[in-house]
Short mmCIF file of C-alpha atoms in Angstrom, two decimals:
data_model
loop_
_atom_site.label_atom_id
_atom_site.label_comp_id
_atom_site.label_asym_id
_atom_site.label_seq_id
_atom_site.Cartn_x
_atom_site.Cartn_y
_atom_site.Cartn_z
CA MET A 1 21.99 1.12 34.00
CA LYS A 2 21.51 -0.61 30.85
CA LYS A 3 18.66 1.63 29.92
CA LEU A 4 20.69 4.59 30.81
CA ALA A 5 23.57 3.61 28.69
CA ALA A 6 21.18 2.88 25.70
CA ALA A 7 19.47 6.21 26.02
CA LEU A 8 22.92 8.13 25.94
CA ALA A 9 24.26 6.20 23.13
CA VAL A 10 20.91 7.14 21.14
CA ALA A 11 21.24 10.94 22.47
CA ALA A 12 25.09 11.16 21.36
CA MET A 13 23.90 9.59 17.81
CA MET A 14 21.23 11.74 17.12
CA THR A 15 23.47 14.75 18.34
CA ALA A 16 25.96 14.11 15.63
CA THR A 17 23.69 13.08 12.95
CA MET A 18 21.33 16.28 13.36
CA ASN A 19 24.23 18.95 14.40
CA ALA A 20 22.09 19.92 17.46
CA CYS A 21 22.71 23.52 18.52
CA ALA A 22 26.04 23.74 20.11
CA ALA A 23 24.69 26.20 22.90
CA GLY A 24 22.17 23.65 23.99
CA LEU A 25 22.57 20.77 26.36
CA GLU A 26 20.54 17.65 26.02
CA SER A 27 20.43 14.62 28.58
CA GLY A 28 19.85 10.84 27.44
CA ALA A 29 18.77 10.11 31.01
CA ALA A 30 15.49 8.80 30.85
CA ALA A 31 12.84 11.47 32.28
CA ALA A 32 9.78 10.28 34.06
CA PRO A 33 7.32 9.33 31.26
CA PRO A 34 4.59 12.00 30.40
CA ALA A 35 1.14 11.14 31.95
CA GLY A 36 -0.84 8.56 29.86
CA VAL A 37 2.65 6.94 28.92
CA PRO A 38 2.70 3.21 29.58
CA THR A 39 5.86 2.14 31.61
CA ALA A 40 5.89 -1.37 30.98
CA THR A 41 7.52 -2.93 27.80
CA ALA A 42 4.99 -2.89 24.94
CA PRO A 43 4.44 -6.07 22.83
CA GLY A 44 6.88 -5.03 20.31
CA GLY A 45 9.67 -4.92 22.80
CA TYR A 46 9.40 -1.00 22.92
CA SER A 47 9.61 1.45 25.94
CA ALA A 48 8.49 5.04 26.31
CA THR A 49 10.92 7.42 27.47
CA THR A 50 11.93 11.31 27.22
CA LEU A 51 15.15 13.31 25.75
CA ARG A 52 15.54 16.38 27.93
CA LEU A 53 16.67 19.39 25.62
CA THR A 54 17.75 22.57 27.19
CA GLY A 55 19.51 25.75 26.25
CA PRO A 56 19.00 29.60 25.98
CA GLY A 57 15.27 30.00 25.76
CA TYR A 58 14.10 26.47 25.68
CA GLU A 59 13.67 23.28 27.78
CA LEU A 60 11.94 20.43 26.08
CA ASP A 61 11.34 17.01 26.78
CA VAL A 62 11.12 14.87 23.69
CA PRO A 63 9.21 11.45 23.11
CA GLN A 64 11.54 8.87 22.48
CA VAL A 65 11.79 4.85 22.63
CA SER A 66 14.32 2.42 23.65
CA GLY A 67 14.16 -1.43 22.69
CA GLY A 68 12.72 -2.91 19.78
CA THR A 69 14.07 -2.82 16.26
CA GLU A 70 17.17 -0.60 15.77
CA ILE A 71 15.83 0.73 12.46
CA ALA A 72 11.97 1.80 13.59
CA ARG A 73 13.68 3.01 17.13
CA ASN A 74 16.24 5.25 15.24
CA ALA A 75 13.51 6.42 12.80
CA PHE A 76 11.08 7.31 15.60
CA ASN A 77 13.74 8.93 17.86
CA ALA A 78 15.48 11.23 14.86
CA ALA A 79 12.02 12.25 13.71
CA MET A 80 10.75 13.43 17.19
CA ARG A 81 14.25 15.08 17.73
CA GLY A 82 13.98 16.76 14.45
CA ARG A 83 10.58 18.21 15.26
CA ALA A 84 11.96 19.57 18.59
CA GLN A 85 14.95 21.37 16.60
CA GLN A 86 12.42 22.98 14.14
CA TRP A 87 10.97 24.67 17.49
CA ILE A 88 14.47 25.47 18.80
CA ASP A 89 15.34 26.91 15.86
CA GLN A 90 12.60 29.66 16.36
CA VAL A 91 13.52 30.60 20.01
CA GLU A 92 14.55 34.13 20.42
CA GLN A 93 14.65 36.43 23.33
CA THR A 94 10.98 37.17 23.17
CA PHE A 95 9.95 33.67 22.24
CA THR A 96 10.43 30.60 24.71
CA LEU A 97 9.58 26.83 24.87
CA LYS A 98 8.80 24.56 27.86
CA PRO A 99 7.34 21.41 28.17
CA GLY A 100 3.74 21.29 27.47
CA ALA A 101 1.08 19.12 29.38
CA GLY A 102 -0.78 16.24 27.59
CA GLN A 103 2.03 14.56 25.94
CA VAL A 104 1.49 10.83 25.31
CA THR A 105 3.20 8.02 23.65
CA TYR A 106 1.44 4.68 22.29
CA LEU A 107 3.46 1.56 21.86
CA GLY A 108 1.79 -1.09 19.63
CA SER A 109 3.38 -4.50 18.36
CA ARG A 110 3.06 -3.21 15.05
CA ALA A 111 2.77 0.84 15.28
CA ILE A 112 4.56 3.39 17.81
CA SER A 113 2.95 6.95 17.90
CA SER A 114 3.39 9.97 19.93
CA LEU A 115 2.10 13.18 20.74
CA PHE A 116 4.67 16.04 21.41
CA VAL A 117 3.25 18.97 23.10
CA ILE A 118 5.40 22.30 23.39
CA SER A 119 4.45 25.26 25.67
CA THR A 120 5.40 28.44 23.73
CA TYR A 121 5.38 31.88 25.37
CA SER A 122 5.72 34.99 23.74
CA GLU A 123 6.66 38.35 25.42
CA GLY A 124 3.64 40.17 26.39
CA ALA A 125 1.01 37.57 25.49
CA ALA A 126 -1.46 36.93 28.39
CA HIS A 127 -0.64 33.40 28.38
CA PRO A 128 1.42 30.41 27.02
CA ASN A 129 -0.04 28.60 24.34
CA ASN A 130 0.51 24.83 23.22
CA ALA A 131 1.72 23.64 20.14
CA TYR A 132 1.67 20.19 18.83
CA GLU A 133 3.64 17.51 16.77
CA SER A 134 2.57 13.96 16.22
CA TYR A 135 4.42 11.10 14.77
CA VAL A 136 3.42 7.38 13.58
CA VAL A 137 5.81 4.85 12.43
CA ASP A 138 5.79 1.42 11.56
CA ALA A 139 7.41 -0.47 14.56
CA ARG A 140 9.00 -3.04 12.41
CA THR A 141 10.18 -1.12 9.24
CA GLY A 142 10.52 2.46 10.60
CA ASN A 143 8.59 3.79 7.76
CA GLU A 144 6.43 6.77 8.92
CA ILE A 145 2.56 6.21 8.34
CA THR A 146 0.82 9.09 7.31
CA LEU A 147 -2.87 10.12 6.15
CA ARG A 148 -1.97 9.14 2.86
CA ASP A 149 -0.62 5.65 4.03
CA LEU A 150 -3.80 5.22 5.84
CA PHE A 151 -6.35 5.83 2.99
CA THR A 152 -7.08 4.48 -0.38
CA ASP A 153 -8.55 7.73 -1.14
CA LEU A 154 -7.53 10.62 1.08
CA ASN A 155 -10.29 12.67 0.12
CA CYS A 156 -12.80 10.04 1.02
CA GLY A 157 -11.20 9.31 4.36
CA LEU A 158 -11.16 12.89 5.28
CA ASN A 159 -14.85 13.20 4.69
CA LEU A 160 -15.26 10.20 6.81
CA LEU A 161 -13.30 11.96 9.74
CA ALA A 162 -15.16 15.03 9.20
CA ASP A 163 -18.38 13.24 9.57
CA GLN A 164 -17.43 11.49 12.96
CA ALA A 165 -15.87 14.62 14.29
CA ALA A 166 -19.05 16.46 13.69
CA ILE A 167 -20.79 13.68 16.08
CA GLU A 168 -17.67 13.60 18.80
CA VAL A 169 -16.34 16.93 19.19
CA PRO A 170 -19.65 18.34 20.52
CA LYS A 171 -19.27 15.64 23.15
CA SER A 172 -16.16 16.98 24.17
CA ARG A 173 -14.74 19.96 26.47
CA ALA A 174 -15.58 22.06 23.28
CA GLY A 175 -19.50 21.61 23.37
CA ASP A 176 -20.99 23.52 20.38
CA SER A 177 -18.67 26.44 20.75
CA TYR A 178 -15.96 25.44 18.68
CA SER A 179 -14.65 26.33 15.00
CA LYS A 180 -16.56 24.46 12.48
CA SER A 181 -13.72 25.27 10.52
CA GLY A 182 -11.26 23.39 12.63
CA ILE A 183 -12.91 20.00 11.74
CA GLU A 184 -13.48 20.48 7.74
CA ALA A 185 -12.54 17.46 5.83
CA VAL A 186 -8.86 19.22 4.78
CA GLU A 187 -5.68 17.30 5.78
CA TYR A 188 -4.38 19.96 7.95
CA ASN A 189 -7.26 19.52 10.54
CA TYR A 190 -6.27 15.68 10.59
CA ARG A 191 -2.58 15.98 10.81
CA LEU A 192 -2.30 15.26 14.42
CA TRP A 193 -3.42 11.81 14.78
CA LEU A 194 -2.26 8.72 16.87
CA ALA A 195 -2.76 4.92 16.13
CA THR A 196 -4.30 3.35 19.19
CA PRO A 197 -5.85 -0.19 19.44
CA GLY A 198 -9.34 1.58 20.02
CA GLY A 199 -9.03 3.58 17.09
CA MET A 200 -7.60 7.03 15.56
CA GLU A 201 -6.98 9.59 18.17
CA ILE A 202 -7.20 12.98 16.82
CA HIS A 203 -6.03 16.16 18.53
CA PHE A 204 -7.43 19.20 16.95
CA GLY A 205 -5.71 21.86 19.61
CA GLU A 206 -7.60 24.86 20.69
CA ILE A 207 -10.67 24.72 18.27
CA ALA A 208 -12.91 26.04 20.87
CA SER A 209 -11.31 28.29 23.79
CA HIS A 210 -7.89 28.33 25.33
CA ALA A 211 -9.54 27.10 28.73
CA ALA A 212 -10.96 24.28 26.69
CA GLY A 213 -7.60 22.90 25.81
CA ASP A 214 -6.70 20.51 23.13
CA ILE A 215 -9.68 18.81 21.78
CA VAL A 216 -9.37 15.16 21.27
CA ILE A 217 -11.61 12.31 20.13
CA THR A 218 -11.14 9.07 18.99
CA VAL A 219 -12.56 7.31 15.89
CA PRO A 220 -13.13 3.61 16.08
CA TRP A 221 -11.26 1.95 13.08
CA SER A 222 -14.50 0.32 12.22
CA LYS A 223 -15.91 3.81 11.20
CA LEU A 224 -13.08 3.98 8.58
CA ASP A 225 -13.04 0.42 7.32
CA SER A 226 -14.77 1.68 3.94
CA ALA A 227 -11.63 3.90 3.23
CA LEU A 228 -8.66 2.25 4.82
CA LYS A 229 -5.95 0.61 2.54
CA PRO A 230 -5.82 -3.14 2.50
CA GLY A 231 -3.95 -4.51 5.69
CA ILE A 232 -3.49 -1.04 7.32
CA ARG A 233 -5.70 -1.67 9.99
CA ASP A 234 -3.64 -4.59 11.22
CA ILE A 235 -0.86 -2.53 11.57
CA VAL A 236 -2.14 0.77 13.24
CA SER A 237 -4.46 -1.10 15.78
CA GLY A 238 -1.88 -3.74 16.79
#
């Protein structure tokens, strides 16, 4: 009951703050965590949950956290709620949203990161398509951690990531049949990343075929050490 009350309080606060669509409904009750989400409380005191948003043309389960520090919890929850609202604002009679498969949240003692998956459908399309949003936050301060926060020199970091992607992507479901432009050393290709103890988990989306789905690799932090800013590895790998 305490978790339910806390989640309801967070949902109410974000609704007032972000002026959510009046026609929609949102429930702060914790839904079952998506596959891959740890249900136990993480070392930083955080637990993963979701916020159900429903309205005309959409139904979404937005990644959220409870526990931990108030500043980081509120920052993460508001950011993910904001990403959901950007998609909700695009809903129209011929464009609808549903929860997508593959959503995951990583709860570290010093970083929280989540992949938010939205299944989109346009009337007349052969099948729905997945859209992706990711967010990484410092679990102590609530500050977002971006690619530019990771690397001393962004271009150097992107080149290292592209080199690793050229090795790892062919080992994935993509095989050798993937768009080479999808792993080039440009910031857009590596925007969907998550902080995990084992390394930087990168989601490329459908760079091969729809059947292959989201192509995912994990680059060990040790492969990026030469380009990482001092001290950042301790945060993102914790």
